[in-house]
Short mmCIF file of C-alpha atoms and ligand atoms in Angstrom, two decimals:
data_model
loop_
_atom_site.label_atom_id
_atom_site.label_comp_id
_atom_site.label_asym_id
_atom_site.label_seq_id
_atom_site.Cartn_x
_atom_site.Cartn_y
_atom_site.Cartn_z
CA UNK A 1 30.45 52.70 48.40
CA UNK A 2 27.69 55.04 49.14
CA UNK A 3 27.09 57.74 46.71
CA UNK A 4 27.05 60.48 49.08
CA UNK A 5 24.39 62.69 46.98
CA UNK A 6 21.93 60.18 47.93
CA UNK A 7 22.58 59.92 51.59
CA UNK A 8 20.50 62.26 53.17
CA UNK A 9 17.05 61.20 51.61
CA UNK A 10 17.68 57.62 52.99
CA UNK A 11 18.28 57.61 56.51
CA UNK A 12 18.63 54.46 58.28
CA UNK A 13 14.99 54.53 59.55
CA UNK A 14 12.31 56.23 58.25
CA UNK A 15 8.77 56.40 59.07
CA UNK A 16 6.19 55.29 56.47
CA UNK A 17 3.19 56.50 58.97
CA UNK A 18 0.65 53.98 60.72
CA UNK A 19 2.75 52.64 62.88
CA UNK A 20 5.41 51.35 60.18
CA UNK A 21 9.26 52.10 59.87
CA UNK A 22 11.48 50.82 57.33
CA UNK A 23 14.70 49.94 58.34
CA UNK A 24 17.83 49.76 56.02
CA UNK A 25 20.00 47.27 55.33
CA UNK A 26 22.74 49.55 53.42
CA UNK A 27 23.49 45.88 51.81
CA UNK A 28 26.80 46.17 51.44
CA UNK A 29 27.06 50.08 51.55
CA UNK A 30 24.51 50.56 49.00
CA UNK A 31 21.45 52.49 50.51
CA UNK A 32 18.27 52.59 49.22
CA UNK A 33 18.02 48.99 48.09
CA UNK A 34 16.94 46.17 50.50
CA UNK A 35 14.88 46.79 53.26
CA UNK A 36 12.84 45.60 56.69
CA UNK A 37 10.21 47.19 58.23
CA UNK A 38 9.13 47.56 61.96
CA UNK A 39 5.45 47.39 62.58
CA UNK A 40 4.69 48.14 66.21
CA UNK A 41 1.79 45.59 67.29
CA UNK A 42 -1.28 47.04 69.09
CA UNK A 43 -0.75 44.61 72.09
CA UNK A 44 2.41 45.58 72.63
CA UNK A 45 5.85 44.63 70.36
CA UNK A 46 6.65 44.46 67.14
CA UNK A 47 6.36 42.82 63.89
CA UNK A 48 9.74 42.72 61.36
CA UNK A 49 8.42 41.99 57.79
CA UNK A 50 11.41 40.81 56.18
CA UNK A 51 14.81 39.87 57.89
CA UNK A 52 17.43 40.78 55.48
CA UNK A 53 20.25 39.00 54.42
CA UNK A 54 22.84 37.66 57.71
CA UNK A 55 25.17 40.11 56.73
CA UNK A 56 22.99 42.76 57.58
CA UNK A 57 22.47 42.01 60.92
CA UNK A 58 24.31 44.91 62.61
CA UNK A 59 22.41 47.69 60.54
CA UNK A 60 18.96 46.21 61.71
CA UNK A 61 19.95 46.33 65.05
CA UNK A 62 21.12 49.63 64.94
CA UNK A 63 18.16 50.62 63.13
CA UNK A 64 16.13 49.07 65.89
CA UNK A 65 18.29 51.14 68.27
CA UNK A 66 17.60 54.37 66.65
CA UNK A 67 13.95 53.45 66.82
CA UNK A 68 14.26 52.55 70.86
CA UNK A 69 13.63 49.32 70.05
CA UNK A 70 15.09 45.99 71.59
CA UNK A 71 15.94 42.50 69.62
CA UNK A 72 13.80 40.82 72.34
CA UNK A 73 10.99 43.29 71.36
CA UNK A 74 10.17 41.49 68.28
CA UNK A 75 7.43 39.29 68.80
CA UNK A 76 6.96 37.86 64.86
CA UNK A 77 9.22 37.42 61.84
CA UNK A 78 7.26 37.84 58.64
CA UNK A 79 9.18 37.16 55.35
CA UNK A 80 8.01 37.06 51.93
CA UNK A 81 9.69 34.44 50.58
CA UNK A 82 13.25 32.56 51.23
CA UNK A 83 15.20 34.55 48.94
CA UNK A 84 18.50 35.42 50.81
CA UNK A 85 17.71 39.58 50.57
CA UNK A 86 14.40 38.72 52.22
CA UNK A 87 15.07 35.99 54.89
CA UNK A 88 18.56 35.11 55.26
CA UNK A 89 19.31 36.39 58.18
CA UNK A 90 15.72 35.05 59.84
CA UNK A 91 16.99 32.16 61.57
CA UNK A 92 19.95 33.98 63.63
CA UNK A 93 17.02 36.95 64.26
CA UNK A 94 14.73 34.69 65.28
CA UNK A 95 16.89 32.49 67.77
CA UNK A 96 18.07 35.93 69.03
CA UNK A 97 14.56 37.48 69.29
CA UNK A 98 12.58 34.28 70.65
CA UNK A 99 10.51 35.34 67.90
CA UNK A 100 7.77 33.28 65.51
CA UNK A 101 8.46 33.09 61.89
CA UNK A 102 6.01 33.08 59.53
CA UNK A 103 6.77 31.79 55.78
CA UNK A 104 5.21 29.79 53.63
CA UNK A 105 4.98 25.99 53.76
CA UNK A 106 7.09 25.41 51.27
CA UNK A 107 9.58 27.60 52.74
CA UNK A 108 8.94 26.49 55.84
CA UNK A 109 11.44 23.02 55.43
CA UNK A 110 14.31 25.14 54.35
CA UNK A 111 13.80 27.68 56.71
CA UNK A 112 14.35 24.45 59.35
CA UNK A 113 17.36 23.30 57.16
CA UNK A 114 18.73 26.15 55.19
CA UNK A 115 21.24 23.32 53.88
CA UNK A 116 19.92 22.93 50.29
CA UNK A 117 19.03 26.46 49.84
CA UNK A 118 22.60 27.56 51.05
CA UNK A 119 24.61 25.16 48.13
CA UNK A 120 22.35 25.99 45.50
CA UNK A 121 23.18 29.69 46.15
CA UNK A 122 26.81 28.84 46.46
CA UNK A 123 26.48 27.39 42.93
CA UNK A 124 25.23 31.09 42.14
CA UNK A 125 27.79 32.87 44.16
CA UNK A 126 30.70 30.73 44.23
CA UNK A 127 33.56 32.38 46.56
CA UNK A 128 31.53 35.62 47.45
CA UNK A 129 28.73 34.31 48.77
CA UNK A 130 30.14 34.67 52.34
CA UNK A 131 30.88 38.11 52.35
CA UNK A 132 27.76 39.09 50.04
CA UNK A 133 24.99 37.19 51.83
CA UNK A 134 26.35 35.98 55.09
CA UNK A 135 25.67 32.90 57.01
CA UNK A 136 22.02 31.19 57.00
CA UNK A 137 21.07 30.19 60.36
CA UNK A 138 18.06 27.28 61.08
CA UNK A 139 14.99 28.30 62.59
CA UNK A 140 14.29 26.52 65.47
CA UNK A 141 11.25 24.24 64.35
CA UNK A 142 8.93 25.30 66.95
CA UNK A 143 9.23 28.70 65.95
CA UNK A 144 7.92 28.65 62.73
CA UNK A 145 4.47 29.24 61.56
CA UNK A 146 3.94 27.45 58.02
CA UNK A 147 1.38 29.59 56.08
CA UNK A 148 -0.68 28.64 52.27
CA UNK A 149 -1.99 31.95 51.53
CA UNK A 150 -5.20 33.01 52.35
CA UNK A 151 -5.36 32.61 55.74
CA UNK A 152 -6.24 35.09 58.61
CA UNK A 153 -3.24 35.81 61.38
CA UNK A 154 -4.22 37.82 64.57
CA UNK A 155 -0.60 39.14 65.57
CA UNK A 156 -0.87 40.96 68.88
CA UNK A 157 -3.65 42.52 68.31
CA UNK A 158 -2.93 43.29 64.71
CA UNK A 159 -5.38 41.72 61.98
CA UNK A 160 -2.75 40.03 58.99
CA UNK A 161 -4.21 38.71 56.06
CA UNK A 162 -1.78 36.34 54.16
CA UNK A 163 -2.23 36.57 50.55
CA UNK A 164 -0.27 33.75 48.31
CA UNK A 165 0.95 35.61 45.49
CA UNK A 166 4.03 33.26 43.66
CA UNK A 167 5.32 33.96 40.09
CA UNK A 168 9.07 35.63 41.55
CA UNK A 169 9.33 32.26 43.43
CA UNK A 170 6.79 29.57 43.72
CA UNK A 171 6.20 30.31 47.62
CA UNK A 172 5.73 34.00 47.85
CA UNK A 173 3.32 35.56 49.87
CA UNK A 174 2.20 38.85 50.75
CA UNK A 175 0.76 40.18 53.96
CA UNK A 176 -1.92 43.08 54.28
CA UNK A 177 -2.53 44.52 57.48
CA UNK A 178 -5.80 45.79 58.55
CA UNK A 179 -5.39 49.48 57.32
CA UNK A 180 -4.43 48.57 53.58
CA UNK A 181 -1.36 48.13 53.80
CA UNK A 182 0.43 45.49 51.79
CA UNK A 183 3.74 44.43 52.18
CA UNK A 184 4.44 42.83 48.63
CA UNK A 185 8.02 41.34 48.61
CA UNK A 186 8.94 40.80 45.53
CA UNK A 187 5.71 40.14 44.10
CA UNK A 188 4.98 43.99 42.79
CA UNK A 189 8.17 43.96 41.24
CA UNK A 190 11.27 46.46 42.56
CA UNK A 191 10.61 50.35 42.48
CA UNK A 192 13.36 52.34 44.68
CA UNK A 193 12.33 55.43 46.04
CA UNK A 194 13.59 58.76 44.42
CA UNK A 195 12.06 57.11 40.70
CA UNK A 196 9.20 56.11 39.32
CA UNK A 197 10.23 52.64 37.51
CA UNK A 198 9.37 49.63 38.14
CA UNK A 199 12.08 46.79 37.12
CA UNK A 200 10.93 43.43 36.41
CA UNK A 201 12.37 40.80 39.23
CA UNK A 202 12.92 37.79 37.30
CA UNK A 203 15.42 35.66 39.05
CA UNK A 204 15.29 31.49 39.03
CA UNK A 205 14.51 28.86 40.18
CA UNK A 206 10.50 28.87 39.85
CA UNK A 207 9.79 32.55 37.96
CA UNK A 208 6.30 32.27 36.70
CA UNK A 209 4.91 34.77 34.48
CA UNK A 210 1.54 33.62 34.24
CA UNK A 211 1.74 33.11 38.26
CA UNK A 212 2.54 36.53 39.02
CA UNK A 213 -0.12 37.95 36.29
CA UNK A 214 -2.66 35.91 39.07
CA UNK A 215 -1.13 36.86 41.58
CA UNK A 216 -0.97 40.87 41.00
CA UNK A 217 -4.74 40.49 39.72
CA UNK A 218 -5.57 38.79 43.34
CA UNK A 219 -3.43 42.08 44.70
CA UNK A 220 -5.48 44.30 42.93
CA UNK A 221 -8.74 42.92 44.12
CA UNK A 222 -8.18 43.49 47.61
CA UNK A 223 -7.33 47.41 46.93
CA UNK A 224 -4.54 47.90 48.87
CA UNK A 225 -4.38 51.57 50.42
CA UNK A 226 -0.48 51.04 49.80
CA UNK A 227 1.94 48.87 48.83
CA UNK A 228 5.16 48.70 50.75
CA UNK A 229 8.22 46.60 48.44
CA UNK A 230 11.62 45.69 50.02
CA UNK A 231 13.12 47.10 47.51
CA UNK A 232 12.22 49.79 48.29
CA UNK A 233 9.30 50.95 50.42
CA UNK A 234 6.35 53.09 49.96
CA UNK A 235 3.58 53.23 46.86
CA UNK A 236 1.08 55.54 46.76
CA UNK A 237 -0.51 54.53 43.79
CA UNK A 238 -1.15 51.03 44.53
CA UNK A 239 -3.59 50.25 41.78
CA UNK A 240 -1.60 52.05 38.99
CA UNK A 241 1.68 50.22 40.21
CA UNK A 242 0.08 46.98 40.38
CA UNK A 243 -1.62 47.28 36.98
CA UNK A 244 2.26 47.73 34.94
CA UNK A 245 3.58 45.40 36.59
CA UNK A 246 2.50 42.89 34.20
CA UNK A 247 3.40 44.54 31.24
CA UNK A 248 7.13 45.67 32.72
CA UNK A 249 7.48 41.95 32.89
CA UNK A 250 6.37 41.31 29.55
CA UNK A 251 8.60 43.47 28.07
CA UNK A 252 11.81 42.10 29.41
CA UNK A 253 10.21 38.64 28.46
CA UNK A 254 9.72 39.59 24.77
CA UNK A 255 13.13 41.13 24.32
CA UNK A 256 14.71 37.83 26.12
CA UNK A 257 12.52 35.68 23.52
CA UNK A 258 13.96 38.39 20.82
CA UNK A 259 17.66 37.05 21.47
CA UNK A 260 16.91 33.26 21.81
CA UNK A 261 15.09 34.16 18.37
CA UNK A 262 18.36 34.79 16.94
CA UNK A 263 20.30 32.02 18.77
CA UNK A 264 22.04 34.76 21.19
CA UNK A 265 24.40 33.32 23.64
CA UNK A 266 24.21 34.31 27.46
CA UNK A 267 26.85 37.19 27.58
CA UNK A 268 24.64 38.69 24.72
CA UNK A 269 21.36 37.86 26.56
CA UNK A 270 22.79 39.90 29.39
CA UNK A 271 24.19 42.64 27.82
CA UNK A 272 20.82 42.60 25.75
CA UNK A 273 18.79 42.83 29.15
CA UNK A 274 21.16 45.43 30.34
CA UNK A 275 20.49 47.85 26.81
CA UNK A 276 16.83 47.38 27.60
CA UNK A 277 17.34 48.29 31.48
CA UNK A 278 19.50 51.23 31.08
CA UNK A 279 17.00 52.93 27.83
CA UNK A 280 13.69 52.15 30.30
CA UNK A 281 16.01 54.17 32.90
CA UNK A 282 16.85 56.75 31.07
CA UNK A 283 13.16 57.10 29.80
CA UNK A 284 11.48 57.32 33.38
CA UNK A 285 14.52 59.93 33.84
CA UNK A 286 15.91 57.84 37.21
CA UNK A 287 18.88 59.96 38.07
CA UNK A 288 22.15 58.03 38.25
CA UNK A 289 22.58 57.62 41.99
CA UNK A 290 19.28 55.71 41.83
CA UNK A 291 19.87 53.72 38.51
CA UNK A 292 23.21 52.19 39.42
CA UNK A 293 21.28 50.81 42.59
CA UNK A 294 18.34 49.72 40.44
CA UNK A 295 21.01 47.30 38.74
CA UNK A 296 22.17 46.36 42.55
CA UNK A 297 18.72 44.78 43.76
CA UNK A 298 19.43 42.21 40.79
CA UNK A 299 21.38 41.87 37.53
CA UNK A 300 21.10 40.90 34.40
CA UNK A 301 22.57 37.61 34.62
CA UNK A 302 19.68 36.67 37.02
CA UNK A 303 17.22 37.94 35.05
CA UNK A 304 18.56 35.60 32.32
CA UNK A 305 18.90 32.51 33.76
CA UNK A 306 15.29 32.95 35.55
CA UNK A 307 13.75 33.78 32.12
CA UNK A 308 15.43 30.66 30.35
CA UNK A 309 14.23 28.63 32.52
CA UNK A 310 10.15 29.86 32.33
CA UNK A 311 10.93 29.70 29.20
CA UNK A 312 12.16 25.83 29.05
CA UNK A 313 9.36 24.97 31.68
CA UNK A 314 6.49 26.78 29.82
CA UNK A 315 7.46 24.81 26.37
CA UNK A 316 7.09 21.95 28.54
CA UNK A 317 4.31 22.46 30.26
CA UNK A 318 2.48 23.52 26.80
CA UNK A 319 3.19 20.45 24.89
CA UNK A 320 2.38 18.19 27.96
CA UNK A 321 -1.40 20.61 28.29
CA UNK A 322 -1.43 20.01 24.59
CA UNK A 323 -1.51 16.32 24.70
CA UNK A 324 -4.14 16.39 27.63
CA UNK A 325 -6.10 18.26 26.22
CA UNK A 326 -6.51 16.22 23.55
CA UNK A 327 -6.76 13.42 24.86
CA UNK A 328 -9.70 15.00 26.95
CA UNK A 329 -11.23 16.06 23.99
CA UNK A 330 -11.21 12.68 22.48
CA UNK A 331 -12.27 11.08 25.43
CA UNK A 332 -15.78 13.20 25.25
CA UNK A 333 -16.35 13.44 21.56
CA UNK A 334 -18.32 10.57 21.37
CA UNK A 335 -21.61 10.65 19.94
CA UNK A 336 -21.19 12.60 16.63
CA UNK A 337 -21.19 11.88 13.09
CA UNK A 338 -24.90 10.83 13.49
CA UNK A 339 -25.59 10.59 9.64
CA UNK A 340 -28.23 12.85 9.58
CA UNK A 341 -28.85 16.36 10.76
CA UNK A 342 -28.59 16.66 14.98
CA UNK A 343 -31.58 18.33 16.69
CA UNK A 344 -30.12 21.27 18.87
CA UNK A 345 -31.45 22.89 22.08
CA UNK A 346 -30.05 26.18 23.54
CA UNK A 347 -30.27 26.93 26.95
CA UNK A 348 -29.45 30.88 27.88
CA UNK A 349 -30.65 33.01 30.73
CA UNK A 350 -30.96 36.34 29.03
CA UNK A 351 -30.22 38.78 26.58
CA UNK A 352 -29.34 35.48 23.86
CA UNK A 353 -27.31 36.73 21.29
CA UNK A 354 -25.45 33.81 20.79
CA UNK A 355 -28.91 32.05 20.96
CA UNK A 356 -29.72 34.02 17.73
CA UNK A 357 -26.38 33.51 15.89
CA UNK A 358 -26.95 29.86 16.63
CA UNK A 359 -30.43 29.61 14.98
CA UNK A 360 -29.09 31.65 11.88
CA UNK A 361 -26.38 29.23 11.72
CA UNK A 362 -28.41 25.69 12.06
CA UNK A 363 -31.71 26.55 10.42
CA UNK A 364 -34.80 24.04 9.66
CA UNK A 365 -32.71 22.95 6.37
CA UNK A 366 -29.04 22.10 7.45
CA UNK A 367 -28.04 18.79 6.55
CA UNK A 368 -25.45 18.73 9.89
CA UNK A 369 -27.91 20.08 12.54
CA UNK A 370 -30.65 22.33 13.35
CA UNK A 371 -31.98 24.26 16.54
CA UNK A 372 -35.25 23.16 17.26
CA UNK A 373 -35.83 24.03 20.86
CA UNK A 374 -34.73 27.33 22.97
CA UNK A 375 -35.00 27.12 27.11
CA UNK A 376 -34.14 29.35 29.69
CA UNK A 377 -34.60 29.74 33.47
CA UNK A 378 -35.93 33.20 33.43
CA UNK A 379 -39.40 34.27 32.68
CA UNK A 380 -39.71 36.85 30.08
CA UNK A 381 -35.87 36.55 29.04
CA UNK A 382 -35.43 38.44 25.38
CA UNK A 383 -33.96 34.66 24.58
CA UNK A 384 -37.67 33.61 24.21
CA UNK A 385 -38.76 35.83 21.63
CA UNK A 386 -35.75 35.39 19.91
CA UNK A 387 -36.14 31.80 19.62
CA UNK A 388 -40.49 32.21 18.54
CA UNK A 389 -39.83 35.09 15.89
CA UNK A 390 -37.46 32.45 14.29
CA UNK A 391 -39.75 29.52 14.71
CA UNK A 392 -38.29 27.67 16.99
CA UNK A 393 -39.71 26.15 20.20
CA UNK A 394 -39.53 28.29 23.32
CA UNK A 395 -40.05 26.77 27.27
CA UNK A 396 -39.75 28.52 30.14
CA UNK A 397 -38.70 26.55 33.34
CA UNK A 398 -39.10 27.84 36.63
CA UNK A 399 -35.47 27.54 38.56
CA UNK A 400 -37.29 26.10 41.73
CA UNK A 401 -34.54 23.94 42.65
CA UNK A 402 -31.69 22.32 40.73
CA UNK A 403 -33.08 18.95 40.64
CA UNK A 404 -36.86 19.58 39.78
CA UNK A 405 -35.12 22.44 37.30
CA UNK A 406 -33.13 19.31 35.50
CA UNK A 407 -36.08 17.11 35.50
CA UNK A 408 -38.06 18.90 33.84
CA UNK A 409 -34.94 19.97 31.63
CA UNK A 410 -34.44 16.11 30.73
CA UNK A 411 -38.25 15.45 30.15
CA UNK A 412 -38.33 18.13 27.59
CA UNK A 413 -35.09 17.01 25.94
CA UNK A 414 -36.09 14.04 25.15
CA UNK A 415 -39.74 14.83 24.04
CA UNK A 416 -37.44 16.74 21.35
CA UNK A 417 -35.24 14.33 20.84
CA UNK A 418 -32.14 16.52 21.21
CA UNK A 419 -28.69 14.85 20.03
CA UNK A 420 -26.65 18.71 21.29
CA UNK A 421 -27.46 20.77 24.39
CA UNK A 422 -25.68 24.32 24.25
CA UNK A 423 -25.71 26.41 27.45
CA UNK A 424 -24.97 30.36 25.96
CA UNK A 425 -25.73 32.65 28.45
CA UNK A 426 -27.15 30.23 30.86
CA UNK A 427 -26.51 31.47 34.09
CA UNK A 428 -27.36 28.27 36.76
CA UNK A 429 -24.82 25.37 37.58
CA UNK A 430 -25.78 21.99 36.41
CA UNK A 431 -25.39 18.92 38.58
CA UNK A 432 -22.31 16.41 38.22
CA UNK A 433 -25.18 13.89 37.34
CA UNK A 434 -26.70 16.07 34.93
CA UNK A 435 -23.40 16.67 33.13
CA UNK A 436 -22.32 13.18 33.14
CA UNK A 437 -25.18 12.15 31.38
CA UNK A 438 -24.80 14.67 28.52
CA UNK A 439 -21.16 13.85 28.34
CA UNK A 440 -19.52 14.84 24.75
CA UNK A 441 -23.25 16.35 24.08
CA UNK A 442 -23.50 19.45 26.44
CA UNK A 443 -21.13 22.88 25.21
CA UNK A 444 -20.82 26.12 26.59
CA UNK A 445 -19.49 29.35 25.53
CA UNK A 446 -17.32 31.53 27.99
CA UNK A 447 -15.77 34.96 27.15
CA UNK A 448 -11.85 34.48 28.46
CA UNK A 449 -9.17 32.18 26.70
CA UNK A 450 -9.82 29.04 29.30
CA UNK A 451 -8.26 28.22 31.26
CA UNK A 452 -8.21 31.81 32.61
CA UNK A 453 -10.68 33.94 34.13
CA UNK A 454 -12.93 30.90 34.97
CA UNK A 455 -16.49 31.80 36.83
CA UNK A 456 -18.22 34.91 36.93
CA UNK A 457 -16.94 38.56 35.30
CA UNK A 458 -14.30 36.86 33.05
CA UNK A 459 -14.15 40.03 31.02
CA UNK A 460 -13.61 42.32 34.33
CA UNK A 461 -11.30 39.79 35.56
CA UNK A 462 -9.31 39.77 32.21
CA UNK A 463 -8.84 44.22 32.67
CA UNK A 464 -8.44 43.93 36.57
CA UNK A 465 -5.11 41.27 35.61
CA UNK A 466 -4.00 43.90 32.55
CA UNK A 467 -3.63 41.36 30.27
CA UNK A 468 -2.52 42.70 26.73
CA UNK A 469 -4.96 39.76 25.59
CA UNK A 470 -8.32 37.91 26.39
CA UNK A 471 -10.85 36.20 24.12
CA UNK A 472 -13.67 33.37 24.00
CA UNK A 473 -13.49 29.67 23.80
CA UNK A 474 -16.38 26.75 23.43
CA UNK A 475 -15.56 23.99 25.28
CA UNK A 476 -17.76 20.39 26.67
CA UNK A 477 -19.47 20.73 30.01
CA UNK A 478 -17.92 18.60 32.58
CA UNK A 479 -18.96 18.91 36.31
CA UNK A 480 -16.84 21.80 37.27
CA UNK A 481 -17.25 25.35 36.67
CA UNK A 482 -15.94 26.25 33.08
CA UNK A 483 -13.20 23.56 33.76
CA UNK A 484 -14.07 20.86 30.84
CA UNK A 485 -12.03 20.42 27.25
CA UNK A 486 -12.11 23.38 24.65
CA UNK A 487 -13.11 23.04 21.63
CA UNK A 488 -12.28 26.19 20.07
CA UNK A 489 -11.20 29.56 20.99
CA UNK A 490 -10.22 32.74 19.90
CA UNK A 491 -8.01 35.64 21.12
CA UNK A 492 -9.48 39.30 21.61
CA UNK A 493 -7.26 42.31 22.27
CA UNK A 494 -7.44 44.41 25.28
CA UNK A 495 -7.46 48.12 24.63
CA UNK A 496 -5.83 50.61 26.79
CA UNK A 497 -8.85 52.29 27.14
CA UNK A 498 -11.42 49.39 27.68
CA UNK A 499 -14.08 49.17 30.48
CA UNK A 500 -16.10 45.83 30.62
CA UNK A 501 -18.75 47.05 28.43
CA UNK A 502 -16.46 48.05 25.51
CA UNK A 503 -14.15 44.94 26.11
CA UNK A 504 -17.32 42.48 26.70
CA UNK A 505 -18.88 43.49 23.14
CA UNK A 506 -15.51 43.30 20.97
CA UNK A 507 -15.80 39.70 22.50
CA UNK A 508 -19.64 39.03 21.91
CA UNK A 509 -18.89 39.86 17.81
CA UNK A 510 -16.08 37.17 17.85
CA UNK A 511 -18.21 34.58 20.02
CA UNK A 512 -21.40 35.13 17.34
CA UNK A 513 -18.66 33.26 14.66
CA UNK A 514 -16.71 31.11 16.73
CA UNK A 515 -19.80 28.93 18.57
CA UNK A 516 -21.21 27.98 15.33
CA UNK A 517 -17.81 26.97 14.26
CA UNK A 518 -16.79 25.01 17.07
CA UNK A 519 -20.70 23.36 16.70
CA UNK A 520 -19.85 22.30 13.20
CA UNK A 521 -16.95 20.77 14.38
CA UNK A 522 -18.37 18.78 17.04
CA UNK A 523 -21.37 17.58 14.51
CA UNK A 524 -18.73 16.81 11.98
CA UNK A 525 -17.24 14.52 14.50
CA UNK A 526 -13.66 16.42 13.99
CA UNK A 527 -13.60 16.05 17.58
CA UNK A 528 -13.29 12.66 18.22
CA UNK A 529 -9.63 12.39 16.60
CA UNK A 530 -8.81 14.61 19.37
CA UNK A 531 -6.82 16.90 16.88
CA UNK A 532 -7.13 20.62 17.08
CA UNK A 533 -8.22 22.47 14.07
CA UNK A 534 -4.99 24.39 12.16
CA UNK A 535 -4.48 27.82 13.24
CA UNK A 536 -6.59 27.68 17.01
CA UNK A 537 -5.36 27.79 20.06
CA UNK A 538 -6.63 24.29 22.12
C1 GRF B 1 -21.77 35.70 26.49
O1 GRF B 1 -20.78 36.63 26.85
C2 GRF B 1 -21.52 34.41 26.45
O2 GRF B 1 -19.89 34.28 26.58
C3 GRF B 1 -21.57 33.88 28.08
O3 GRF B 1 -22.48 34.96 28.77
C4 GRF B 1 -22.71 35.61 27.34
C5 GRF B 1 -24.22 35.26 26.86
O4 GRF B 1 -24.93 36.53 26.13
N1 GRF B 1 -21.71 32.41 28.64
P1 GRF B 1 -26.21 36.30 25.06
O5 GRF B 1 -27.29 36.17 26.18
O6 GRF B 1 -25.57 35.26 24.12
O7 GRF B 1 -26.20 37.43 24.36
#
């Protein structure tokens, strides 16, 4: 089935530089669809990244022979995940080479005993299973190193960082070598040599688009010098490629959901995905021969099955999360309403624009609540002046250490008979003891749609993840970092040319309205039922 036109561009082996060679598995005679990669190790021997399917063993041996490498010289076999095109042949290779296999913990048990993996694949591929993929032999347990992601391995003098990159599969890892080469398996989609198009890789059973986006963000943060994709080969604009992956996935998901909303059956959904793929291939000017190969890497039926499972699972998860969030909110929303105006304190470390919006929304004569105290841990914080110029008492408590600060803060809150404490750009972590004491009476505003992008620089995190929208959330504070139950949140779009500054400014404007609204909800006792206000994401 080779289409001769492309063969000259696809030699069986290719020197990718940096002591890395690709070997084409020529899967079922198709060049340029599934590769494995050979890396020479500084202290001798080789690592093979991916094993290819079981049926590709002759091609791999021929490739190794081309490169003058014997099977016995393979010391390590690194697989990104256990799908058959990546790891089908790993057991046989490991046995014959005596090499150590590296795989995510969840995949490890299936490599030791591939029977369940094989029977579920057989259900998908039926009679074609053996001719398509071949046999998957078990990996001897003593030759297996299970990883979680986030380890650093030293393989024959080569420093390898294991990066957990779920999404395509829950057990997917990528491997970053010390020269900045990142082997992405399928976590950065499919981009075939000779074409400039990312094809989403969205198979069952555990496709998870949110996890895929977090994985892409993690890979971007590593600033790899180049990516090497199993389908197929090097990508020299890693940042641009990775940033485009989430949108490519979501485009396909949107098309799929549109079909679902029209109650299309599987066949129609598959044709819809095929039509989208054809349109994208044509728009990207992908030559016919290469376009055909894109379709071989994964077909529409697989995509539809993957998206179906994903959509069903996310619907279940959303329902479960909503119930959990309601219960959590109901548990903490204890003391309100008070039957008198609540006395509010705001803690801010810097600019204090949220402090100002709260003072404006809760002035001295408000029946529901009044901001009566502002506290900062930074001398000269502009927030102090914002308070005093509005007739609100302002206090500076230096941060010597957490317990001294909290003791003085508590004295001050008691002195001013404070009912509700609002953190607004307060850049310190309060202790678990303190947050427990103020449970239900301590709020924070965070510029992201929690639980996404907790912690520092959430706007930068959102840009790096390439999401189309982010936002802001007001939540109860618990002992974790931005983990407490959400009271109210609102989405804000990310524009194509956004910088951290432009995005932050757009979010801040929304924060100034959201925080007072959330405080009103809390003070009026509307949260104690645990019910989310209508039309809001909670
Ligand atoms: C806001 O973006 C808030 O969400 C975050 O810190 C920033 C504070 O800004 N927690 P300001 O001091 O209120 O102007």
